[in-house]
Amino acid sequence: NAGVTQTPKFQVLKTGQSMTLQCAQDMNHEYMSWYRQDPGMGLRLIHYSVGAGITDQGEVPNGYNVSRSTTEDFPLRLLSAAPSQTSVYFCASSITRQTGNTIYFGEGSWLTVV
Amino acid sequence: SQQGEEDPQALSIQEGENATMNCSYKTSINNLQWYRQNSGRGLVHLILIRSNEREKHSGRLRVTLDTSKKSSSLLITASRAADTASYFCATGWDSGNTPLVFGKGTRLSVIA
């Protein structure tokens, strides 16, 4: 049972490049989400999904796309990277969207856009 | 926004002392959770307290919730150097489609 797995761990992009952050969970969780963490800003929700085929926007969705074709996978796509997207990204999952459930986090992906 | 705000932003104590962190929020909630983040790692769930509870314990952790003051506190007793981490509160409201919202965290340093 690996939990929530994110790849890559570190990535440097040039402005305008695109990339996908991968996220997979093996706990059969319905709910998956992506956060970004910036100094002094805490965790901010980018996108989330309550089940396969269903996604919704969080607090800071601009510049990011997501899809949920399977229960296990929830990739985050940066369409045209900007320096403002330099951040640490965390994928997370919980058994359902109910907020009383424990959220399990991946180990993070450090992204630098130059 | 119902985002929790932790206080203090940073806390430095000696090993063996108790550490208290506070979380205030703005709107009514169903539950509040505390998470811990070691440097360079993901967040790990510590404890959940529901709106009808006033206090919960888990090992050296004690969490209180005062819904009238819209605040919660996390007490770590007999702190250890290994408790050095950032601690976040997260508030939940299950009406509608509102995901859990995290605060900005308290950075705790426990000096051996």
PDB file of N, CA and C in Angstrom, chain B residues 13 15-17 19 21 36-38 60-61 76-87 106-110:
ATOM      1  N   ILE B  13      10.727  26.474  21.405  1.00  0.00           N
ATOM      2  CA  ILE B  13      10.709  26.070  22.802  1.00  0.00           C
ATOM      3  C   ILE B  13      11.836  25.083  23.068  1.00  0.00           C
ATOM      4  N   GLU B  15      13.218  21.463  24.578  1.00  0.00           N
ATOM      5  CA  GLU B  15      12.732  20.097  24.717  1.00  0.00           C
ATOM      6  C   GLU B  15      12.188  19.871  26.117  1.00  0.00           C
ATOM      7  N   GLY B  16      11.050  19.200  26.199  1.00  0.00           N
ATOM      8  CA  GLY B  16      10.424  18.946  27.487  1.00  0.00           C
ATOM      9  C   GLY B  16       9.328  19.935  27.825  1.00  0.00           C
ATOM     10  N   GLU B  17       9.372  21.101  27.225  1.00  0.00           N
ATOM     11  CA  GLU B  17       8.311  22.101  27.456  1.00  0.00           C
ATOM     12  C   GLU B  17       7.063  21.731  26.661  1.00  0.00           C
ATOM     13  N   ALA B  19       4.008  22.883  24.064  1.00  0.00           N
ATOM     14  CA  ALA B  19       3.814  23.813  22.950  1.00  0.00           C
ATOM     15  C   ALA B  19       2.326  23.969  22.704  1.00  0.00           C
ATOM     16  N   MET B  21      -0.486  25.835  20.179  1.00  0.00           N
ATOM     17  CA  MET B  21      -0.774  26.556  18.943  1.00  0.00           C
ATOM     18  C   MET B  21      -2.276  26.773  18.849  1.00  0.00           C
ATOM     19  N   ARG B  36       0.307  17.865  10.513  1.00  0.00           N
ATOM     20  CA  ARG B  36       1.716  18.156  10.760  1.00  0.00           C
ATOM     21  C   ARG B  36       2.481  17.990   9.453  1.00  0.00           C
ATOM     22  N   GLN B  37       3.480  18.870   9.237  1.00  0.00           N
ATOM     23  CA  GLN B  37       4.321  18.773   8.056  1.00  0.00           C
ATOM     24  C   GLN B  37       5.783  18.905   8.450  1.00  0.00           C
ATOM     25  N   ASN B  38       6.515  17.830   8.299  1.00  0.00           N
ATOM     26  CA  ASN B  38       7.957  17.902   8.475  1.00  0.00           C
ATOM     27  C   ASN B  38       8.565  18.573   7.248  1.00  0.00           C
ATOM     28  N   ARG B  60       0.417  12.462  23.201  1.00  0.00           N
ATOM     29  CA  ARG B  60       0.840  13.737  23.818  1.00  0.00           C
ATOM     30  C   ARG B  60       0.099  14.941  23.250  1.00  0.00           C
ATOM     31  N   LEU B  61      -0.859  14.699  22.406  1.00  0.00           N
ATOM     32  CA  LEU B  61      -1.621  15.782  21.787  1.00  0.00           C
ATOM     33  C   LEU B  61      -2.953  15.987  22.510  1.00  0.00           C
ATOM     34  N   ILE B  76       0.906  20.283  22.566  1.00  0.00           N
ATOM     35  CA  ILE B  76       1.823  19.146  22.536  1.00  0.00           C
ATOM     36  C   ILE B  76       2.561  19.153  23.865  1.00  0.00           C
ATOM     37  N   THR B  77       2.395  18.131  24.651  1.00  0.00           N
ATOM     38  CA  THR B  77       3.035  18.088  25.958  1.00  0.00           C
ATOM     39  C   THR B  77       4.404  17.410  25.858  1.00  0.00           C
ATOM     40  N   ALA B  78       5.284  17.793  26.765  1.00  0.00           N
ATOM     41  CA  ALA B  78       6.620  17.187  26.854  1.00  0.00           C
ATOM     42  C   ALA B  78       7.260  17.083  25.477  1.00  0.00           C
ATOM     43  N   SER B  79       7.419  18.222  24.836  1.00  0.00           N
ATOM     44  CA  SER B  79       7.865  18.227  23.440  1.00  0.00           C
ATOM     45  C   SER B  79       9.255  17.610  23.269  1.00  0.00           C
ATOM     46  N   ARG B  80       9.466  17.092  22.081  1.00  0.00           N
ATOM     47  CA  ARG B  80      10.730  16.459  21.711  1.00  0.00           C
ATOM     48  C   ARG B  80      11.285  17.149  20.464  1.00  0.00           C
ATOM     49  N   ALA B  81      12.566  16.996  20.236  1.00  0.00           N
ATOM     50  CA  ALA B  81      13.157  17.594  19.041  1.00  0.00           C
ATOM     51  C   ALA B  81      12.458  17.096  17.778  1.00  0.00           C
ATOM     52  N   ALA B  82      11.981  15.861  17.816  1.00  0.00           N
ATOM     53  CA  ALA B  82      11.305  15.269  16.655  1.00  0.00           C
ATOM     54  C   ALA B  82       9.946  15.904  16.380  1.00  0.00           C
ATOM     55  N   ASP B  83       9.440  16.716  17.325  1.00  0.00           N
ATOM     56  CA  ASP B  83       8.179  17.423  17.096  1.00  0.00           C
ATOM     57  C   ASP B  83       8.375  18.669  16.236  1.00  0.00           C
ATOM     58  N   THR B  84       9.620  19.025  15.972  1.00  0.00           N
ATOM     59  CA  THR B  84       9.905  20.170  15.112  1.00  0.00           C
ATOM     60  C   THR B  84       9.257  19.962  13.748  1.00  0.00           C
ATOM     61  N   ALA B  85       8.345  20.873  13.386  1.00  0.00           N
ATOM     62  CA  ALA B  85       7.562  20.733  12.161  1.00  0.00           C
ATOM     63  C   ALA B  85       6.650  21.950  12.053  1.00  0.00           C
ATOM     64  N   SER B  86       5.915  22.013  10.965  1.00  0.00           N
ATOM     65  CA  SER B  86       4.846  23.000  10.837  1.00  0.00           C
ATOM     66  C   SER B  86       3.520  22.310  11.105  1.00  0.00           C
ATOM     67  N   TYR B  87       2.624  23.028  11.767  1.00  0.00           N
ATOM     68  CA  TYR B  87       1.335  22.465  12.143  1.00  0.00           C
ATOM     69  C   TYR B  87       0.225  23.321  11.542  1.00  0.00           C
ATOM     70  N   THR B 106       1.654  26.984  11.806  1.00  0.00           N
ATOM     71  CA  THR B 106       2.581  27.433  12.841  1.00  0.00           C
ATOM     72  C   THR B 106       3.842  26.600  12.724  1.00  0.00           C
ATOM     73  N   ARG B 107       4.984  27.273  12.652  1.00  0.00           N
ATOM     74  CA  ARG B 107       6.262  26.564  12.568  1.00  0.00           C
ATOM     75  C   ARG B 107       6.815  26.394  13.973  1.00  0.00           C
ATOM     76  N   LEU B 108       6.899  25.161  14.414  1.00  0.00           N
ATOM     77  CA  LEU B 108       7.389  24.848  15.758  1.00  0.00           C
ATOM     78  C   LEU B 108       8.822  24.342  15.688  1.00  0.00           C
ATOM     79  N   SER B 109       9.668  24.943  16.492  1.00  0.00           N
ATOM     80  CA  SER B 109      11.047  24.480  16.630  1.00  0.00           C
ATOM     81  C   SER B 109      11.254  24.037  18.073  1.00  0.00           C
ATOM     82  N   VAL B 110      11.650  22.800  18.266  1.00  0.00           N
ATOM     83  CA  VAL B 110      11.930  22.276  19.589  1.00  0.00           C
ATOM     84  C   VAL B 110      13.431  22.070  19.690  1.00  0.00           C
TER      85      VAL B 110
END
